[in-house]
């Protein structure tokens, strides 16, 4: 027998014994036996199995870090085997690294070619995600789609990473009415993990996030892309599916939200918002958010504008020629999104201040003919007076489905716009066309192409001035001079509620944010057995992590090195000040003036030379002078912050633990609660007696009414039918026949 064969037999022997130990629950014996098998140096296949099994034993024994190391090594040896990825996910779950655990289970699902067991485990772990972790995952996936070119980057407005994350959390929370678990978005995220997101769905979700981040112009751009892609998808489906119709309605709702923006915002446009909401309702009449949008926008829109909106919606619905072709649909579902061009037409001799339905349609038809586009691809965005006070500027958006046709469309529109708009009726209403300005947004970069005809060009596009940098680029084989534009900051900033601190567990892992009560209320616990999960506050500077109860403050000093022992530390605990430093030098790890007083004699500290609660911790005993003045005002002893230079913590950020109040205060509280319970029991018993007496009186009245009816009519009837037929004075109200009962 060769040396390799002997090593394999020896490793197999130890592996079998380890398997038996795992089945019996002897985890320590199991991982020691597996270690003996690994020392035998078996072949690659057997080594991967032994490492995978030892990872299982480590996980069962609570040694998750060791289990993760073995699972990663096993996955390296056997990347096409799903078990190492499963073990890796279990170890990461034990380490409370939920997002990474999900990634490992997704890999196991893909390697196992869609195993039902892996799918169930992945879904179970997905439901452990907090809203923040889910928002982070969605944003990572959207960024991945941008890097692949399937979704274009933000071109108009952009906010910071923290603001985007906060906007994503707000989107998940409000989309599900404050529910802790966002099941629809979990299902969507599960689909995204298994296969890349549909570009239309990705644009729609990003539009909603941008709107919550107050990037309303970018939200409009993304929502328009989503609407266009969903329309193309709907046309390709025969027959159209309900899911796609509802998704298109949701994209319209997000487009409407982007137009409505917020109160007094400069980008608010109620007319186009109402139009988007009405288009969504035509697809999904039961959508409550669309109905709310219509109710919010309608008071700000005139009757004439509503009529024009209805005419435009009907024209778009009837314009079947305007739907993209199959070839264009294929282009849309590829890596390049459609191009949106914005055109401004100037009519300086126009005398009227508005534009009715028929001239609008004539203009759209003329522009469509000049550009070689379907009429459906052209949308009138707005009508405004020129800066001089005379004439009109008309703003249009043109959707160019095939990126390769962008240059031809611009050239055709430049050459033919004037000729196409020489209709006698149009000239009578608007006068001659003076100038045309066109701006094209190409996918992948923010570029602007201005094509001007006439003696003067409009200097604004969509009512906004932009700063540009000259650059020469080539798009789809056409070389032209274009101007690059960087996304701007939104006009109003999104407030970050957890900028100065965050809510975590003792080990620093984020906890689910609380669902805030309108009146800033939070639950209070007086019984230690009912206490919820401990929530800690981590200060933004990373110096400490702390929590409080009725009588104690716990502080984890994060900057104290784990290798330092208690003898190497100098700790000062004073009534209103705390200081932790290295003994014999000026290195200070934690120092500050306390928000309120503590009792130094009853306060202690411990250096565990570990992490989190096993590291350096202060246990500070509160003075609670507030309870000496008012023993019943328990909320007064709650500290709003730990140190004076820290930011205050919102009252309703976490629930209150009053289970360790001072003994005299707790005794008074229990006595008061006992009196209240006695009063409540007395009140309930009196109410029960009143209810019984009332029921007896009702029975007496009903019996008397039935007997009077029988004496008057000679027929028996129930008191319900008598009530419907006789008035309070006993007079006959209705002569409807009465069902008599047998004597």
XYZ file of C-alpha atoms in Angstrom:
743
model
C 0.000 0.000 0.000
C 1.323 3.419 -0.945
C 1.913 6.150 1.584
C -0.941 8.249 0.109
C -3.351 5.327 0.368
C -2.425 4.738 4.021
C -2.949 8.425 4.852
C -6.378 8.340 3.219
C -7.410 5.231 5.203
C -6.196 6.826 8.440
C -8.017 10.102 7.690
C -11.215 8.216 6.771
C -11.057 6.318 10.062
C -10.805 9.506 12.143
C -13.490 11.149 10.021
C -15.992 8.358 10.703
C -15.317 8.538 14.425
C -15.753 12.306 14.285
C -19.084 11.890 12.454
C -20.311 9.560 15.207
C -19.256 12.069 17.889
C -21.195 14.848 16.132
C -24.327 12.700 16.044
C -23.986 12.095 19.797
C -23.494 15.823 20.434
C -19.854 15.483 21.589
C -18.581 18.524 19.702
C -15.195 18.704 21.443
C -14.396 15.053 20.710
C -15.613 15.535 17.151
C -13.352 18.471 16.249
C -10.362 16.759 17.898
C -10.967 13.625 15.793
C -11.355 15.726 12.656
C -8.082 17.463 13.531
C -6.402 14.024 13.663
C -7.846 13.292 10.213
C -6.458 16.579 8.860
C -3.005 15.780 10.282
C -3.049 12.598 8.204
C -2.891 14.807 5.091
C -5.554 13.100 2.939
C -6.269 13.932 -0.696
C -7.986 17.145 -1.781
C -11.534 15.741 -1.884
C -11.378 14.072 1.524
C -9.660 17.089 3.054
C -12.534 19.354 1.949
C -15.083 16.992 3.551
C -13.152 16.773 6.817
C -12.797 20.557 6.989
C -16.505 20.985 6.266
C -17.445 18.560 9.039
C -15.042 20.159 11.507
C -16.657 23.511 10.679
C -20.003 21.932 11.625
C -18.576 20.706 14.941
C -17.081 24.120 15.681
C -20.412 25.816 14.929
C -22.299 23.465 17.224
C -19.723 24.160 19.928
C -20.044 27.947 19.549
C -16.583 28.446 17.997
C -17.942 30.298 14.989
C -14.701 32.059 14.019
C -12.882 28.703 13.743
C -15.859 27.268 11.855
C -15.682 30.129 9.361
C -11.965 29.563 8.749
C -12.501 25.830 8.081
C -15.518 26.482 5.832
C -13.577 29.014 3.767
C -10.683 26.589 3.339
C -13.092 23.803 2.337
C -14.784 26.097 -0.209
C -11.362 26.859 -1.710
C -10.639 23.143 -2.106
C -14.126 22.296 -3.449
C -15.746 25.453 -4.884
C -18.472 23.502 -6.728
C -19.692 21.727 -3.575
C -22.506 23.480 -1.730
C -21.783 22.177 1.796
C -18.736 24.426 2.505
C -20.756 27.490 1.474
C -23.597 26.353 3.725
C -21.161 25.904 6.654
C -19.700 29.335 5.891
C -23.169 30.889 6.033
C -23.963 29.173 9.344
C -20.685 30.379 10.890
C -21.281 33.953 9.721
C -24.789 33.785 11.128
C -23.324 32.719 14.477
C -20.989 35.729 14.302
C -24.079 37.902 13.627
C -22.735 38.951 10.234
C -26.096 38.510 8.569
C -25.454 40.194 5.176
C -22.319 38.093 4.621
C -24.200 34.973 5.704
C -26.842 35.691 3.066
C -24.141 35.999 0.396
C -22.753 32.588 1.423
C -26.197 30.935 1.293
C -26.826 32.525 -2.128
C -23.571 30.972 -3.325
C -24.670 27.611 -1.915
C -28.015 27.968 -3.726
C -26.300 28.730 -7.030
C -23.735 25.929 -6.680
C -26.482 23.432 -5.832
C -28.433 24.625 -8.916
C -31.385 25.979 -7.014
C -31.635 23.528 -4.116
C -34.954 23.919 -2.282
C -33.228 23.474 1.085
C -30.724 26.254 0.325
C -33.560 28.481 -0.889
C -35.511 28.022 2.340
C -32.449 28.726 4.464
C -31.625 31.837 2.439
C -35.176 33.156 2.916
C -35.060 32.439 6.662
C -31.817 34.413 6.997
C -33.139 37.251 4.817
C -35.895 37.841 7.344
C -33.257 38.558 10.005
C -32.098 41.665 8.141
C -32.799 45.034 9.688
C -34.170 47.805 7.492
C -30.728 49.397 7.435
C -29.034 46.179 6.273
C -31.717 45.650 3.623
C -31.283 49.216 2.357
C -27.497 48.766 2.241
C -27.924 45.561 0.230
C -30.281 47.205 -2.260
C -27.930 50.154 -2.766
C -24.964 47.802 -3.278
C -26.920 45.933 -5.930
C -27.935 49.146 -7.694
C -24.277 50.224 -7.695
C -23.367 46.817 -9.172
C -25.909 47.332 -11.970
C -24.401 50.758 -12.673
C -20.918 49.266 -12.958
C -22.262 46.727 -15.465
C -23.928 49.449 -17.527
C -27.433 48.045 -17.046
C -28.515 51.150 -15.133
C -27.179 54.609 -15.893
C -25.544 56.663 -13.139
C -27.187 59.687 -11.547
C -26.834 62.611 -13.945
C -28.929 65.475 -12.555
C -28.706 65.341 -8.761
C -26.804 63.243 -6.258
C -26.602 63.163 -2.463
C -24.041 61.686 -0.085
C -23.735 57.991 0.730
C -25.166 58.497 4.228
C -28.121 60.438 2.828
C -28.805 57.736 0.230
C -28.783 55.118 2.972
C -31.146 57.176 5.125
C -33.420 57.691 2.111
C -33.427 53.936 1.473
C -34.409 53.243 5.082
C -37.206 55.832 4.871
C -38.419 54.238 1.637
C -38.580 50.766 3.185
C -40.252 52.042 6.351
C -42.902 54.227 4.723
C -43.567 51.828 1.862
C -44.716 49.259 4.413
C -46.483 51.599 6.838
C -43.891 51.208 9.579
C -43.848 47.394 9.572
C -40.598 45.973 10.957
C -40.366 43.283 8.288
C -40.652 44.559 4.715
C -41.825 41.335 3.054
C -42.437 42.716 -0.487
C -38.965 44.224 -0.589
C -37.450 41.090 0.927
C -39.017 39.089 -1.916
C -37.674 41.589 -4.433
C -34.189 41.539 -2.868
C -34.266 37.739 -2.901
C -34.910 37.847 -6.664
C -32.086 40.353 -7.099
C -29.655 38.050 -5.282
C -30.583 35.018 -7.363
C -30.422 36.902 -10.638
C -29.637 40.494 -11.525
C -32.521 42.929 -11.127
C -34.656 43.926 -14.067
C -33.481 47.431 -15.177
C -37.051 48.746 -15.080
C -37.520 47.587 -11.481
C -34.096 48.951 -10.538
C -34.882 52.372 -12.012
C -38.233 52.429 -10.208
C -36.692 51.610 -6.828
C -33.868 54.097 -7.298
C -36.387 56.791 -8.245
C -38.201 56.249 -4.950
C -34.938 56.405 -2.986
C -33.868 59.607 -4.752
C -37.234 61.194 -3.928
C -36.794 60.407 -0.230
C -33.282 61.851 -0.541
C -34.870 65.054 -1.936
C -33.190 64.590 -5.343
C -36.502 65.141 -7.100
C -35.108 65.939 -10.552
C -33.090 62.725 -10.595
C -36.120 60.864 -9.244
C -38.136 62.105 -12.217
C -35.448 60.977 -14.666
C -35.264 57.494 -13.149
C -39.044 57.159 -12.926
C -39.380 58.107 -16.610
C -36.855 55.436 -17.545
C -38.803 52.911 -15.478
C -42.097 53.911 -17.126
C -40.567 53.585 -20.591
C -39.040 50.169 -19.877
C -42.215 48.815 -18.272
C -44.284 50.035 -21.244
C -41.943 48.194 -23.595
C -42.170 45.066 -21.461
C -45.961 45.343 -21.344
C -46.166 45.531 -25.134
C -43.967 42.435 -25.501
C -46.248 40.385 -23.219
C -49.185 38.712 -24.906
C -51.457 39.027 -23.049
C -50.125 41.708 -20.656
C -49.636 40.360 -17.133
C -51.152 41.904 -14.028
C -47.745 42.051 -12.328
C -46.270 44.241 -15.082
C -49.323 46.518 -15.112
C -49.045 47.026 -11.360
C -45.293 47.629 -11.639
C -45.936 50.260 -14.331
C -48.580 51.867 -12.100
C -46.053 51.977 -9.266
C -43.505 53.624 -11.572
C -46.118 56.278 -12.417
C -46.753 56.765 -8.697
C -43.049 57.402 -8.125
C -42.960 59.770 -11.075
C -45.877 61.651 -9.524
C -44.133 61.757 -6.138
C -41.053 63.241 -7.825
C -43.169 65.958 -9.441
C -45.001 66.764 -6.197
C -41.660 66.952 -4.332
C -42.531 68.642 -1.030
C -44.328 71.773 0.111
C -42.764 75.029 -1.145
C -39.979 73.173 -2.972
C -38.801 74.955 -6.160
C -39.091 71.735 -8.213
C -42.753 71.104 -7.362
C -44.951 70.570 -10.448
C -48.545 69.685 -9.549
C -49.773 69.477 -13.156
C -47.378 66.765 -14.264
C -47.695 65.073 -10.879
C -51.462 64.803 -11.309
C -51.003 63.460 -14.813
C -48.637 60.739 -13.602
C -50.995 59.717 -10.783
C -53.971 59.541 -13.164
C -51.983 57.423 -15.623
C -51.120 55.061 -12.783
C -54.751 54.830 -11.646
C -55.801 53.841 -15.166
C -53.581 50.764 -14.737
C -54.243 49.971 -11.057
C -57.400 51.620 -9.744
C -57.039 50.107 -6.243
C -53.627 51.641 -5.516
C -54.170 53.771 -2.410
C -50.994 55.823 -2.823
C -52.014 56.840 -6.344
C -55.402 57.947 -5.024
C -53.693 59.948 -2.267
C -51.460 61.567 -4.883
C -54.461 62.626 -6.951
C -56.103 64.111 -3.855
C -52.907 66.007 -2.957
C -52.313 67.439 -6.454
C -55.887 68.211 -7.576
C -56.461 71.344 -5.424
C -53.431 73.012 -7.066
C -54.524 72.349 -10.681
C -57.179 74.298 -12.597
C -60.153 72.687 -14.333
C -58.708 73.630 -17.722
C -55.415 71.921 -16.882
C -57.253 68.790 -15.728
C -59.123 68.667 -19.055
C -55.835 68.998 -20.935
C -54.350 66.199 -18.850
C -57.265 63.922 -19.704
C -56.889 64.702 -23.410
C -53.162 63.947 -23.304
C -53.706 60.667 -21.473
C -56.369 59.601 -23.983
C -54.130 60.542 -26.902
C -51.236 58.520 -25.467
C -53.491 55.520 -24.828
C -54.812 55.627 -28.419
C -51.385 56.160 -29.948
C -50.498 52.530 -30.482
C -48.007 53.520 -33.163
C -45.976 55.267 -30.498
C -45.157 52.073 -28.627
C -41.581 50.854 -29.223
C -40.941 48.128 -31.768
C -39.579 44.695 -30.928
C -36.084 45.728 -31.983
C -36.256 48.819 -29.802
C -37.545 46.710 -26.949
C -34.538 44.427 -27.269
C -32.274 47.469 -27.214
C -33.991 48.753 -24.095
C -33.489 45.509 -22.229
C -29.809 45.470 -23.125
C -27.043 47.265 -21.343
C -27.873 50.743 -22.735
C -30.948 52.579 -21.403
C -32.945 54.828 -23.784
C -31.828 58.399 -24.399
C -33.939 61.301 -23.147
C -33.639 64.534 -25.155
C -35.060 67.828 -23.902
C -36.083 70.405 -26.534
C -37.053 74.075 -26.106
C -38.945 75.851 -28.890
C -39.126 79.650 -28.786
C -42.055 81.576 -30.285
C -41.368 85.274 -29.494
C -44.442 86.553 -31.374
C -46.969 84.335 -29.581
C -49.675 86.443 -27.963
C -51.540 83.847 -25.906
C -50.382 82.652 -22.512
C -51.362 78.977 -22.814
C -51.692 76.197 -25.305
C -54.937 74.254 -25.849
C -55.277 70.589 -26.717
C -55.428 70.775 -30.527
C -52.309 72.947 -31.013
C -50.472 70.682 -28.589
C -51.258 67.627 -30.682
C -50.321 69.476 -33.881
C -46.976 70.451 -32.366
C -46.303 66.887 -31.187
C -47.197 65.478 -34.608
C -44.983 68.017 -36.386
C -41.994 67.361 -34.100
C -42.459 63.603 -34.389
C -42.483 63.857 -38.184
C -39.390 66.066 -38.210
C -37.439 63.818 -35.825
C -38.630 60.528 -37.276
C -39.982 59.421 -33.906
C -43.375 57.985 -32.920
C -45.709 60.624 -31.524
C -45.907 58.714 -28.233
C -42.183 59.359 -27.645
C -42.732 63.139 -27.421
C -44.161 64.712 -24.256
C -44.894 68.381 -23.633
C -43.240 69.227 -20.306
C -44.325 72.845 -19.854
C -45.283 76.196 -21.306
C -43.785 79.410 -19.933
C -43.445 83.051 -20.864
C -40.094 84.230 -22.165
C -37.838 86.327 -19.981
C -38.785 89.448 -21.928
C -42.451 88.971 -21.019
C -43.494 88.391 -24.626
C -43.845 85.126 -26.466
C -43.729 81.530 -25.277
C -41.130 78.841 -24.645
C -42.353 75.262 -25.041
C -40.386 72.463 -23.359
C -40.596 68.936 -24.781
C -38.950 65.622 -23.869
C -38.133 63.117 -26.588
C -37.462 59.448 -25.795
C -34.986 57.916 -28.262
C -35.134 54.147 -27.758
C -32.120 53.219 -29.915
C -28.915 54.984 -28.748
C -27.373 54.627 -32.224
C -30.115 56.840 -33.669
C -29.463 59.815 -31.363
C -27.324 61.807 -33.805
C -29.722 61.201 -36.701
C -32.706 62.299 -34.620
C -30.960 65.521 -33.566
C -29.919 66.266 -37.136
C -33.407 65.580 -38.493
C -35.087 67.682 -35.835
C -32.686 70.561 -36.424
C -33.286 70.524 -40.173
C -37.004 69.809 -40.218
C -38.532 71.409 -37.139
C -39.105 74.776 -38.807
C -40.638 73.212 -41.930
C -42.851 70.823 -39.966
C -44.334 73.615 -37.839
C -45.435 75.880 -40.702
C -49.066 74.887 -40.378
C -51.320 77.934 -40.945
C -53.292 77.355 -37.731
C -50.114 77.078 -35.683
C -48.636 80.230 -37.197
C -51.874 82.073 -36.453
C -51.665 81.005 -32.799
C -47.934 81.103 -32.108
C -46.271 82.961 -34.947
C -43.095 81.678 -36.601
C -40.596 79.419 -34.817
C -37.663 81.564 -33.711
C -35.160 79.081 -32.222
C -34.731 75.479 -31.115
C -32.483 74.210 -28.325
C -31.941 70.479 -27.757
C -30.168 68.756 -24.872
C -29.445 65.015 -25.027
C -28.653 62.856 -21.979
C -26.504 59.896 -23.050
C -26.255 56.767 -20.863
C -23.095 56.284 -18.842
C -22.064 59.965 -18.686
C -23.717 63.315 -18.209
C -23.327 64.984 -21.639
C -25.224 67.788 -23.283
C -25.659 68.409 -26.975
C -27.039 71.840 -27.888
C -28.346 72.242 -31.443
C -29.571 75.756 -32.161
C -31.446 77.127 -35.175
C -32.585 80.721 -35.711
C -31.055 83.958 -34.498
C -31.159 83.260 -30.774
C -30.966 80.100 -28.668
C -32.673 79.425 -25.354
C -30.145 79.499 -22.525
C -32.114 77.274 -20.173
C -33.205 73.656 -20.414
C -36.052 72.452 -18.199
C -35.864 75.785 -16.362
C -32.430 75.054 -14.869
C -29.001 76.616 -15.470
C -26.080 74.166 -15.478
C -22.322 74.685 -15.484
C -20.514 72.665 -18.145
C -17.010 71.615 -19.053
C -16.075 71.312 -22.702
C -15.129 67.809 -23.843
C -14.959 65.784 -27.056
C -16.625 62.381 -26.924
C -17.840 59.765 -29.344
C -21.252 58.130 -28.882
C -22.327 55.124 -30.987
C -19.944 55.909 -33.813
C -20.796 59.638 -34.082
C -18.067 62.075 -33.003
C -19.280 65.483 -31.828
C -18.359 68.176 -29.339
C -20.348 67.759 -26.136
C -20.279 69.297 -22.696
C -19.895 67.296 -19.517
C -21.990 68.052 -16.449
C -21.507 66.720 -12.939
C -24.572 65.902 -10.807
C -25.441 68.698 -8.397
C -26.473 68.554 -4.761
C -30.227 68.622 -4.038
C -31.739 72.015 -3.284
C -32.668 70.930 0.263
C -30.685 68.564 2.484
C -32.041 65.394 4.043
C -31.678 65.434 7.820
C -29.792 62.448 9.242
C -31.403 61.448 12.567
C -28.538 59.158 13.640
C -25.594 61.281 12.611
C -24.169 61.802 16.124
C -24.905 58.325 17.514
C -26.323 54.981 16.500
C -28.291 52.224 18.217
C -26.412 48.923 18.505
C -26.084 45.744 20.530
C -23.288 45.318 23.038
C -21.025 43.900 20.315
C -21.630 46.885 18.020
C -24.047 45.213 15.595
C -26.860 47.486 14.440
C -30.350 46.901 15.841
C -33.658 47.573 14.141
C -34.684 51.180 14.377
C -37.792 51.772 16.483
C -41.102 52.721 14.929
C -41.569 56.205 16.322
C -44.850 57.180 18.021
C -46.348 60.527 16.903
C -46.200 61.787 20.496
C -42.621 60.533 21.198
C -43.838 57.786 23.516
C -41.810 54.726 24.497
C -42.575 51.635 26.528
C -41.455 51.345 30.166
C -40.576 48.070 31.963
C -40.770 47.679 35.738
C -40.389 43.883 35.702
C -36.914 42.508 34.946
C -38.395 39.337 33.408
C -40.175 41.374 30.714
C -37.165 43.411 29.599
C -36.528 43.459 25.825
C -33.171 43.115 24.094
C -30.578 45.493 25.503
C -29.969 48.444 23.190
C -26.747 50.418 23.477
C -25.894 53.883 22.182
C -22.581 54.197 20.346
C -21.254 57.743 20.138
C -20.184 58.972 16.689
C -16.565 59.610 17.771
C -16.171 55.900 18.590
C -15.064 56.554 22.164
C -17.720 54.572 24.008
C -20.886 52.522 23.896
C -23.340 53.001 26.789
C -26.773 52.151 28.103
C -28.738 52.932 31.268
C -31.413 51.540 33.537
C -33.208 53.029 36.508
C -30.153 53.059 38.812
C -27.114 52.155 36.697
C -25.083 53.398 33.728
C -22.970 50.870 31.801
C -20.141 52.239 29.657
C -17.926 50.206 27.307
C -14.759 52.217 26.626
C -13.903 51.248 23.051
C -10.483 52.924 22.857
C -8.922 50.999 25.745
C -6.530 48.404 24.208
C -7.571 44.836 24.973
C -4.030 43.826 25.963
C -3.898 46.277 28.895
C -4.505 44.848 32.355
C -6.158 46.635 35.250
C -2.758 47.361 36.807
C -1.742 49.338 33.727
C -4.790 51.632 33.845
C -5.499 54.730 35.886
C -9.263 55.173 36.409
C -10.805 58.183 38.146
C -14.502 58.064 39.055
C -15.790 61.284 40.588
C -19.398 62.424 41.257
C -19.520 64.423 38.028
C -16.472 63.320 36.082
C -14.839 60.147 34.738
C -11.329 59.615 33.354
C -9.630 56.465 32.004
C -5.933 56.676 31.032
C -2.779 54.590 30.757
C -0.867 54.633 34.007
C 2.390 56.540 33.920
C 1.747 58.558 30.732
C -0.639 61.118 29.276
C -2.526 58.759 26.955
C -6.228 59.232 27.782
C -8.779 56.727 26.487
C -11.992 58.193 27.906
C -12.664 61.455 29.733
C -15.511 63.888 30.258
C -17.990 65.621 32.523
C -21.045 63.482 33.266
C -24.527 64.722 32.440
C -25.685 64.116 36.029
C -24.242 62.908 39.292
C -23.171 59.387 40.278
C -22.174 57.708 43.565
C -18.426 56.891 43.265
C -18.434 54.466 46.227
C -21.039 52.275 44.553
C -19.487 52.501 41.066
C -16.957 49.963 39.808
C -14.909 49.211 36.707
C -13.529 46.015 35.154
C -10.913 45.248 32.518
C -11.744 41.979 30.827
C -9.066 42.176 28.105
C -11.636 41.261 25.491
C -14.196 42.916 23.267
C -17.605 44.483 23.902
C -18.838 43.516 27.389
C -15.682 41.445 27.878
C -13.522 44.550 27.455
C -13.130 47.587 29.682
C -16.462 48.532 31.268
C -17.628 51.127 33.780
C -20.605 50.461 36.073
C -21.756 53.856 37.367
C -24.406 54.107 40.074
C -26.814 57.022 39.559
C -27.496 59.552 42.321
C -31.106 59.944 41.151
C -31.570 63.219 43.044
C -34.644 63.848 40.877
C -36.460 60.980 42.616
C -35.789 62.513 46.038
C -37.828 65.556 45.036
C -40.572 63.694 43.131
C -40.523 59.950 43.728
C -43.324 59.393 41.214
C -41.587 61.228 38.303
C -39.498 58.272 37.132
C -38.817 59.745 33.708
C -36.962 62.665 35.291
C -34.053 60.446 36.315
C -33.470 59.283 32.706
C -30.249 60.742 31.306
C -30.553 62.379 27.843
C -26.800 61.838 27.223
C -23.752 60.381 28.965
C -21.284 63.300 28.847
C -22.032 66.989 28.580
C -20.294 67.324 25.196
C -22.307 64.452 23.661
C -25.425 65.048 21.560
C -28.746 64.302 23.291
C -30.526 61.055 22.449
C -34.135 61.116 21.310
C -36.516 60.082 24.087
C -38.286 57.445 22.003
C -35.181 55.816 20.501
C -35.337 52.829 22.844
C -37.525 51.396 25.588
C -36.952 52.222 29.245
C -35.748 49.768 31.894
C -37.011 50.857 35.336
C -36.710 47.391 36.870
C -33.847 48.407 39.210
C -35.252 51.622 40.652
C -34.181 52.365 44.259
C -36.022 50.101 46.694
C -38.046 52.873 48.425
C -39.153 54.285 45.075
C -40.073 50.846 43.759
C -42.084 50.059 46.892
C -44.074 53.273 46.544
C -44.634 52.544 42.874
C -45.911 49.029 43.599
C -48.205 50.374 46.358
C -49.629 52.978 43.984
C -50.124 50.362 41.271
C -51.904 48.073 43.771
C -54.328 50.881 44.615
C -54.916 51.539 40.939
C -55.557 47.831 40.332
C -58.095 47.766 43.174
C -59.854 50.804 41.700
C -59.884 49.224 38.263
C -61.319 45.965 39.616
C -64.054 47.868 41.492
C -64.887 49.864 38.384
C -65.035 46.712 36.263
C -67.340 44.963 38.735
C -69.666 47.975 38.847
C -69.707 48.107 35.062
C -70.608 44.400 34.919
C -73.548 44.967 37.269
C -74.725 47.929 35.159
C -74.498 45.847 31.998
C -76.573 43.045 33.547
C -79.283 45.475 34.733
C -79.342 47.162 31.330
C -79.748 43.819 29.579
C -82.662 42.881 31.849
C -84.349 46.224 31.150
C -83.892 45.733 27.383
C -85.505 42.281 27.572
C -88.458 43.714 29.522
C -88.982 46.466 26.931
C -88.782 44.048 24.001
C -91.305 41.666 25.609
C -93.722 44.535 26.314
C -93.412 45.761 22.703
C -94.181 42.313 21.277
C -97.259 41.921 23.533
C -98.626 45.379 22.592
C -98.191 44.538 18.919
C -100.063 41.264 19.356
C -102.938 43.050 21.143
C -103.239 45.645 18.327
C -102.914 43.374 15.299
C -103.678 39.902 16.599
C -100.456 38.622 15.063
C -97.170 37.746 16.669
C -93.938 39.292 15.427
C -90.384 39.695 16.613
C -89.353 42.988 18.185
C -86.916 43.648 15.303
C -89.677 43.821 12.670
C -91.886 45.793 15.068
C -89.151 48.414 15.485
C -89.062 48.865 11.733
C -92.864 49.284 11.478
C -93.962 51.173 14.621
C -92.878 54.577 15.804
C -92.010 55.561 19.358
C -95.581 56.785 19.969
C -97.072 53.429 18.942
C -98.424 54.689 15.606
C -98.112 52.482 12.529
C -95.198 53.696 10.373
C -95.197 51.070 7.596
C -97.943 48.731 6.465
C -95.518 46.082 5.249
C -96.731 42.514 5.899
C -95.578 40.934 9.129
C -94.425 37.330 9.308
C -96.603 35.675 11.932
C -95.556 32.716 13.965
C -97.718 29.713 14.818
C -99.657 29.986 18.053
